[in-house]
XYZ file of C-alpha atoms in Angstrom:
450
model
C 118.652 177.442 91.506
C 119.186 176.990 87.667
C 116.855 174.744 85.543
C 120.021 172.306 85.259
C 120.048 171.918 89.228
C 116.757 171.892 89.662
C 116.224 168.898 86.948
C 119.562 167.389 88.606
C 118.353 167.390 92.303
C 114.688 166.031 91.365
C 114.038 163.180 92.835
C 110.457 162.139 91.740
C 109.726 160.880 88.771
C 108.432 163.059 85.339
C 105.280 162.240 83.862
C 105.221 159.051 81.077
C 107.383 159.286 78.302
C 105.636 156.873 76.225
C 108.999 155.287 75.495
C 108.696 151.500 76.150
C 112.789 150.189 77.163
C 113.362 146.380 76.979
C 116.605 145.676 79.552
C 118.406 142.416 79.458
C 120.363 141.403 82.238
C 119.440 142.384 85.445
C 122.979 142.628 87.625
C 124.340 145.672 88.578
C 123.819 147.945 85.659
C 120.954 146.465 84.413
C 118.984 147.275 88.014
C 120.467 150.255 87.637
C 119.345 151.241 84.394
C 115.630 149.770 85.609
C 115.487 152.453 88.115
C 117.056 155.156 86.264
C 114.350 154.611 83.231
C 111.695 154.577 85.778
C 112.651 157.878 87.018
C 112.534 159.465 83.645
C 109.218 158.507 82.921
C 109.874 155.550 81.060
C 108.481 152.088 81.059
C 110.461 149.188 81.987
C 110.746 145.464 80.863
C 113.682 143.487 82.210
C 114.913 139.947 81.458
C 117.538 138.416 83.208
C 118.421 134.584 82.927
C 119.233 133.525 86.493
C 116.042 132.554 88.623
C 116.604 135.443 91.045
C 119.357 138.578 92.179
C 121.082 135.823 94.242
C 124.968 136.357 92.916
C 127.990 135.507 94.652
C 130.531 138.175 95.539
C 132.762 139.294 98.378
C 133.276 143.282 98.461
C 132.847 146.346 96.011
C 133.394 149.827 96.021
C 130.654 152.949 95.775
C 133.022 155.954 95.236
C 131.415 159.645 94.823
C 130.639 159.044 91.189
C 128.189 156.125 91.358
C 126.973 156.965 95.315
C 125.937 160.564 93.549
C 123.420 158.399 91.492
C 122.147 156.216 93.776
C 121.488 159.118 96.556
C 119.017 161.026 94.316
C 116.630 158.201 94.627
C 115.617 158.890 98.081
C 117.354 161.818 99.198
C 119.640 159.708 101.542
C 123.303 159.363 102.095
C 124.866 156.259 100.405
C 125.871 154.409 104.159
C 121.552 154.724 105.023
C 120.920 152.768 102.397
C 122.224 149.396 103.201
C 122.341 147.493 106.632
C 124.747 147.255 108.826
C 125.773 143.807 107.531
C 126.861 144.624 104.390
C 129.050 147.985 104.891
C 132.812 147.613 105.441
C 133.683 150.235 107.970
C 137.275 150.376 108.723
C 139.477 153.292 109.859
C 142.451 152.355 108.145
C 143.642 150.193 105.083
C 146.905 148.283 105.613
C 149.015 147.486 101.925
C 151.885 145.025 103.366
C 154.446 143.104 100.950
C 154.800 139.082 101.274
C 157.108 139.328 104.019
C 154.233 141.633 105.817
C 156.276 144.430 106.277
C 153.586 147.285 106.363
C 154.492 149.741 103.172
C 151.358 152.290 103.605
C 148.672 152.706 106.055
C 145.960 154.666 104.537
C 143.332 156.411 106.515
C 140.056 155.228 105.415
C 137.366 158.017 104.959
C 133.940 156.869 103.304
C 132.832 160.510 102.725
C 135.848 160.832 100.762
C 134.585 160.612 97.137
C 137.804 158.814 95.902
C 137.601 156.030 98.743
C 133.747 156.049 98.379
C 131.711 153.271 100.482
C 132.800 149.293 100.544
C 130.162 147.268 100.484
C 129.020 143.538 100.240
C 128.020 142.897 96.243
C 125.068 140.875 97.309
C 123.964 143.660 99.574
C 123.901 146.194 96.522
C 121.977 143.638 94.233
C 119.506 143.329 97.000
C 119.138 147.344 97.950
C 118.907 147.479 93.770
C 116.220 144.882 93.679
C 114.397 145.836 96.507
C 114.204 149.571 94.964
C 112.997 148.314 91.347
C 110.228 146.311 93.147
C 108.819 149.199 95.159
C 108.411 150.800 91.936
C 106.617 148.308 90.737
C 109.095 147.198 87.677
C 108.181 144.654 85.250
C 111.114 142.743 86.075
C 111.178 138.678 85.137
C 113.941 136.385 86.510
C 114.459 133.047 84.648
C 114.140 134.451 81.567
C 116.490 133.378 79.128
C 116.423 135.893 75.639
C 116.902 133.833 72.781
C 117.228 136.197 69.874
C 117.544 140.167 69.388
C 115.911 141.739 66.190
C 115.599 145.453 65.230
C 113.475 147.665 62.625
C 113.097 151.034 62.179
C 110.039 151.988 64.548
C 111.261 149.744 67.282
C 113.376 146.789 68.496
C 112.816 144.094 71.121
C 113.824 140.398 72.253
C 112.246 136.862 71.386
C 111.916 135.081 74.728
C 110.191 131.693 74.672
C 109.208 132.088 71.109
C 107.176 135.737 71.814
C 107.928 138.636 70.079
C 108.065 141.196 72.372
C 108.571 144.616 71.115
C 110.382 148.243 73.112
C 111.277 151.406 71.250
C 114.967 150.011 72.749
C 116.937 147.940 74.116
C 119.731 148.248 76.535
C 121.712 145.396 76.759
C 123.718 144.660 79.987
C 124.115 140.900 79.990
C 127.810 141.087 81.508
C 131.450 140.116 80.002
C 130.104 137.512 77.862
C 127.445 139.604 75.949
C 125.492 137.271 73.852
C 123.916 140.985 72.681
C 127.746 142.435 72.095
C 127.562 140.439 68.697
C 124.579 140.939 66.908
C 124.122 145.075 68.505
C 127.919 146.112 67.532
C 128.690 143.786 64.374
C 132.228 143.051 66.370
C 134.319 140.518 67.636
C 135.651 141.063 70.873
C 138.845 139.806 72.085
C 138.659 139.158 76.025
C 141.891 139.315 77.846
C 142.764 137.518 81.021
C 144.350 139.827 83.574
C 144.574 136.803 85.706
C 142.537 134.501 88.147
C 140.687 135.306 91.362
C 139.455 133.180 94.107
C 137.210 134.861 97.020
C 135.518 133.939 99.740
C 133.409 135.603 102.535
C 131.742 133.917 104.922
C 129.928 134.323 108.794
C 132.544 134.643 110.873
C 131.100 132.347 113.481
C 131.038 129.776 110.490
C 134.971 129.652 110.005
C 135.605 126.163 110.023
C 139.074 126.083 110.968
C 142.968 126.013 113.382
C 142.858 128.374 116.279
C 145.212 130.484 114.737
C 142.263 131.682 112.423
C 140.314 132.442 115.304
C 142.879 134.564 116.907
C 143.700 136.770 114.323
C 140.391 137.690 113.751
C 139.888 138.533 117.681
C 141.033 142.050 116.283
C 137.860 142.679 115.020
C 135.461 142.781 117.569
C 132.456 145.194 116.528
C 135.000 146.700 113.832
C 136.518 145.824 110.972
C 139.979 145.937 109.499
C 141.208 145.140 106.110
C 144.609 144.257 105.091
C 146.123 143.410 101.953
C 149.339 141.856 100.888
C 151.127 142.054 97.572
C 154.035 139.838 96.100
C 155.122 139.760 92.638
C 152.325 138.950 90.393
C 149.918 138.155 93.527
C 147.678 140.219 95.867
C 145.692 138.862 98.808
C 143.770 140.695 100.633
C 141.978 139.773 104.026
C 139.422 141.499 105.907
C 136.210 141.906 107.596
C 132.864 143.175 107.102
C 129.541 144.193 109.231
C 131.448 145.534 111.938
C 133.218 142.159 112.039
C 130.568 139.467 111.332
C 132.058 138.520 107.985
C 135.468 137.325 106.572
C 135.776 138.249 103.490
C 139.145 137.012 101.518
C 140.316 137.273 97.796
C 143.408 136.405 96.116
C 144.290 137.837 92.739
C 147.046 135.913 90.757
C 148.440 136.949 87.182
C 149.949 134.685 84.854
C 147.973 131.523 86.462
C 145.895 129.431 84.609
C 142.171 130.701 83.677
C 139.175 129.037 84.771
C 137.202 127.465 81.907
C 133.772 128.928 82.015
C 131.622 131.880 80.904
C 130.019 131.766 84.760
C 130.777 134.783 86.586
C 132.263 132.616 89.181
C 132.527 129.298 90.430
C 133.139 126.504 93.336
C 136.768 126.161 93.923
C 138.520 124.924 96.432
C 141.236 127.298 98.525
C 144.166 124.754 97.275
C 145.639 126.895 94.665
C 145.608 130.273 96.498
C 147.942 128.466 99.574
C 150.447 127.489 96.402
C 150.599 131.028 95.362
C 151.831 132.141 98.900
C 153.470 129.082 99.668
C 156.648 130.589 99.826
C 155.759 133.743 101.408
C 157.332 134.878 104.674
C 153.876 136.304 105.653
C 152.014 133.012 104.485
C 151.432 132.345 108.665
C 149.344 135.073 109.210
C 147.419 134.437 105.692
C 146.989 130.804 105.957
C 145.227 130.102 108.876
C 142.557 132.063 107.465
C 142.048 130.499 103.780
C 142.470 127.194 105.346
C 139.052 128.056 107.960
C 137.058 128.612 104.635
C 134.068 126.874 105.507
C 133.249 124.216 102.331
C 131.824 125.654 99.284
C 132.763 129.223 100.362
C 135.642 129.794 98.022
C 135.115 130.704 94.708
C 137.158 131.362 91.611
C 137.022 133.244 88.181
C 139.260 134.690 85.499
C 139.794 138.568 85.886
C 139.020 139.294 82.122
C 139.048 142.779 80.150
C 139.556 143.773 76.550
C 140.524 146.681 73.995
C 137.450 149.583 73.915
C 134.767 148.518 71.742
C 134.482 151.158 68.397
C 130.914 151.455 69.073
C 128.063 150.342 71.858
C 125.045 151.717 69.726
C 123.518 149.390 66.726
C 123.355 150.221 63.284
C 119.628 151.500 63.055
C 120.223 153.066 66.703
C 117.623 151.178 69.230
C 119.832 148.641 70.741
C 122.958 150.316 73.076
C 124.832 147.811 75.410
C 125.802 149.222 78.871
C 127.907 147.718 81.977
C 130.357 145.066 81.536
C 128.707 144.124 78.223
C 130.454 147.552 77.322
C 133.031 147.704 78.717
C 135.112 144.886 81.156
C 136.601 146.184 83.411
C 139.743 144.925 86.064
C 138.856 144.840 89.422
C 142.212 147.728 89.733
C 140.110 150.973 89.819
C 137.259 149.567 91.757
C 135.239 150.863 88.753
C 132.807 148.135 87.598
C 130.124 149.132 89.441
C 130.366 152.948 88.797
C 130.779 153.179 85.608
C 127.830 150.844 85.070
C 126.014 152.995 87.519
C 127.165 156.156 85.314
C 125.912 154.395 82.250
C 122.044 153.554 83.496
C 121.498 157.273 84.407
C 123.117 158.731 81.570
C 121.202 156.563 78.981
C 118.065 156.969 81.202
C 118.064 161.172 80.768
C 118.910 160.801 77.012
C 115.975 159.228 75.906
C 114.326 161.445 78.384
C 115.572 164.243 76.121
C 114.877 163.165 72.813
C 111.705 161.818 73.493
C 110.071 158.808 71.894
C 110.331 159.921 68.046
C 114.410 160.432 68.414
C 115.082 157.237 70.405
C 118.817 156.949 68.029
C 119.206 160.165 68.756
C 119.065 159.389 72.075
C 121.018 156.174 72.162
C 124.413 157.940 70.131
C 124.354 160.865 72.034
C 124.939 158.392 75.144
C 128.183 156.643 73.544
C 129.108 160.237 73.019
C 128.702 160.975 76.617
C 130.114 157.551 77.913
C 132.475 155.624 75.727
C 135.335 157.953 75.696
C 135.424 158.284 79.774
C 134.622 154.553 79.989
C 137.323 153.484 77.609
C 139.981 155.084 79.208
C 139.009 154.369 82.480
C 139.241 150.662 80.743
C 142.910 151.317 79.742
C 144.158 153.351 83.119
C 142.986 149.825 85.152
C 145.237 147.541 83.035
C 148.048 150.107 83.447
C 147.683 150.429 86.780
C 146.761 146.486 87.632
C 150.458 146.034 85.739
C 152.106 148.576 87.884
C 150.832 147.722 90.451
C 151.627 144.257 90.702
C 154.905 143.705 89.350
C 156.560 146.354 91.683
C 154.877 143.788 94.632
C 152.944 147.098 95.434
C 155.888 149.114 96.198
C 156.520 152.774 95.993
C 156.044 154.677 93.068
C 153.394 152.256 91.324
C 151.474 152.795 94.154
C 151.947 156.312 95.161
C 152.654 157.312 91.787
C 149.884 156.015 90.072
C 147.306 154.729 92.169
C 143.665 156.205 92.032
C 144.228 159.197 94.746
C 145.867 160.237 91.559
C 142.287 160.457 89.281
C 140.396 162.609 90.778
C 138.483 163.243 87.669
C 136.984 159.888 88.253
C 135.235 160.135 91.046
C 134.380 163.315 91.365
C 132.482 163.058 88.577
C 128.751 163.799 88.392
C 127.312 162.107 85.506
C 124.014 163.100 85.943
C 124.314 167.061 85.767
C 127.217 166.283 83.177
C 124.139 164.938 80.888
C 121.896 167.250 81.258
C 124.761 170.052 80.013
C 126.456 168.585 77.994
C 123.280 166.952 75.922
C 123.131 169.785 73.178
C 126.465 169.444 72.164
C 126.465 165.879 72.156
C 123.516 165.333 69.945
C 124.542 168.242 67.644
C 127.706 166.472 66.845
C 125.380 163.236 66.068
C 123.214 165.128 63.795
C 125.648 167.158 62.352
C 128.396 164.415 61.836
C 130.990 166.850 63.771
C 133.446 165.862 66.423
C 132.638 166.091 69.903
C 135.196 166.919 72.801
C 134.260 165.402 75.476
C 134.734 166.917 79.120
C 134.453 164.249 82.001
C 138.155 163.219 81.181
C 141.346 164.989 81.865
C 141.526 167.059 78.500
C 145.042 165.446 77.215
C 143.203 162.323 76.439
C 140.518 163.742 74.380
C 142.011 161.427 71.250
C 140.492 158.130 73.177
C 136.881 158.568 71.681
C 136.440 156.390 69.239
C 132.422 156.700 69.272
C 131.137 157.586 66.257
């Protein structure tokens, strides 16, 4: 075994860094980032504003490329990690247009890395959480950061009028960074890709006609999962926990945007039945939204935006991560892992440069990350477009759909850091270009990290 797969495969922790990392927001990536730090010998302060992990959500996907990180924690496949109540297991995905006339039915494989696992989003945050707090992470929930400030030995947060002082920060406060402004020095311009509305409830909760009832009598100790595409709209209807949860979204371009910075919010199902209402296959979606139990459905605008020049500050302690990054549509199935990609690879940076080279450390990660994170940013709006103006037809899907990317999730982010490291923070120190090599090698113009 080489030193690189030796360090890769480790999963205890190496001894104290002495590098103190202040992380705000405490989703996804943040979590992530927690335990990652942890790992590399680093100490851990997290902030996040909500009063808990609690967050609303329906389904996600782990592909190879994030479930690579998370499996080095314990040694354990991806699937042992989480309860049977919040894996997805299905043999077979079914894409149908509006008429429901079935136009691909793809064998699912959860060891495949480009299917990957699909899982509940509160059962993530929760296996997350419940990780960081067996490691004994300083982690504090109703927190709410009120001003960033930097200097050269060190940067840090002012929460409830105390100064409290890191040799970083990462910032991964979501879509609507209140960090993206004062870390990068840019406007961002977030673009709606369209509205959502989701819902997933108990099964034995569905409040609604027969007809609901019967077509979930299918899933009996299984699941299945079936979506259904019309121009500019996608529904998709399914099951989790081997059947013990509906689980519904609908995904509407060119709709109008729901009016809040919340992640998501109450909504009732109204709006998704006018979207179908002409569909030939509305019958067999109907009966489901309309069994919604009250205050189940949920809406929220779809948003992205053009890649950011730059994640890492000025004096180079502050770096933002996640959806703070980089927003991301829903297409790829990408949020998660690339946030996931982000925590470890910032995580084994500083671990690298140590506590006097903590810029270092920080630009070397945009090196690393922004130009495989940016594009992966662009390919979902291309695809998102394809994909549903041709009512999920043919080519669009076939042609370009993600069994097409393999150099997404195959990816392994963590023994891509520890090789590609030198080169990265040579071309920091030595102002040079770097090429990066964890995207396909005609698109080596998207960096645009300094």
């Amino acid at each position: 075994m080489t030193k690189i797969e030796a360090i890769t495969e480790a999963s205890s922790s190496p001894g104290p860094s002495g590098i103190t990392v202040i992380i705000v927001g405490l989703g996804i990536s943040g979590l992530a980032a927690a335990i990652e730090c942890h790992r590399r010998g680093h100490a851990v302060i997290g902030f996040e504003k909500k009063p808990d992990t609690n967050q609303f959500g329906d389904l996600l996907g782990i592909s190879g490329n994030g479930a690579r990180v998370l499996e080095r924690w314990n040694n354990r496949p991806i699937l042992d990690m989480f309860g049977d109540d919040d894996v997805c297991r299905v043999s077979t995905m079914n894409i149908c247009d509006e008429a429901g006339n079935l136009l691909h039915a793809i064998p699912y494989d959860p060891h495949d890395p480009v299917q990957g696992n699909v899982v509940r989003r509160s059962g993530l945050l929760d296996m997350l959480y419940r990780e960081a707090f067996s490691l004994g992470l300083d982690l504090r929930f109703g927190v709410r950061v009120e001003e960033y400030w930097e200097a050269d030995s060190g940067a840090g947060v002012v929460v409830r009028g105390e100064r409290i002082r890191g040799d970083c920060v990462i910032a991964s406060d979501g879509v609507h960074s209140k960090a993206r402004r004062f870390i990068t020095d840019q406007d961002i311009t977030l673009v709606e890709g369209g509205v959502a509305y989701r819902s997933i409830f108990r099964k034995e909760d569905i409040a609604g006609p027969p007809d609901a009832q019967m077509l979930l009598s299918k899933s009996q100790g299984q699941d299945f999962w079936t979506t259904y595409i019309g121009n500019n709209t996608m529904v998709a209807i399914g099951t989790a926990g081997k059947g013990e949860y509906v689980v519904w979204t609908c995904v509407a371009r060119g709709r109008v945007s729901v009016d809040s910075e919340a992640w998501m919010q109450p909504a009732t199902v109204s709006p998704a039945l006018e979207y179908i209402a002409d569909w030939p296959a509305r019958d067999r979606i109907a009966p489901i939204l309309l069994g919604t139990p009250p205050q189940s459905c949920f809406n929220h605008t779809l948003l992205t935006a053009e890649p950011l020049k730059r994640w890492v500050s000025s004096s180079g302690r502050m770096i933002l991560i996640g959806d703070a990054a980089h927003p991301l549509l829903p297409t790829l199935g990408q949020g998660a892992n690339q946030g996931i990609e982000d925590a470890a690879v910032v995580a084994i940076c500083l671990e690298l440069c140590g506590k006097n080279n903590i810029p270092l450390a920080l630009r070397a990660t945009e090196k690393l990350r922004h130009p495989r994170a940016s594009l992966i940013q662009k390919l979902a709006i291309e695809i998102s477009n394809n994909f549903m103006e041709s009512g999920g037809g043919g080519g669009a899907f076939k042609g370009q759909g993600i069994s097409q990317e393999p150099w997404i999730f195959n990816h392994d982010c963590i023994r891509h850091a520890y090789e590609e490291f030198p080169k990265a923070a040579m071309s920091v120190t030595h102002g040079t270009p770097y090429t990066p090599t964890n995207i396909p090698i005609l698109c080596h113009d998207t960096s645009g990290s300094r």
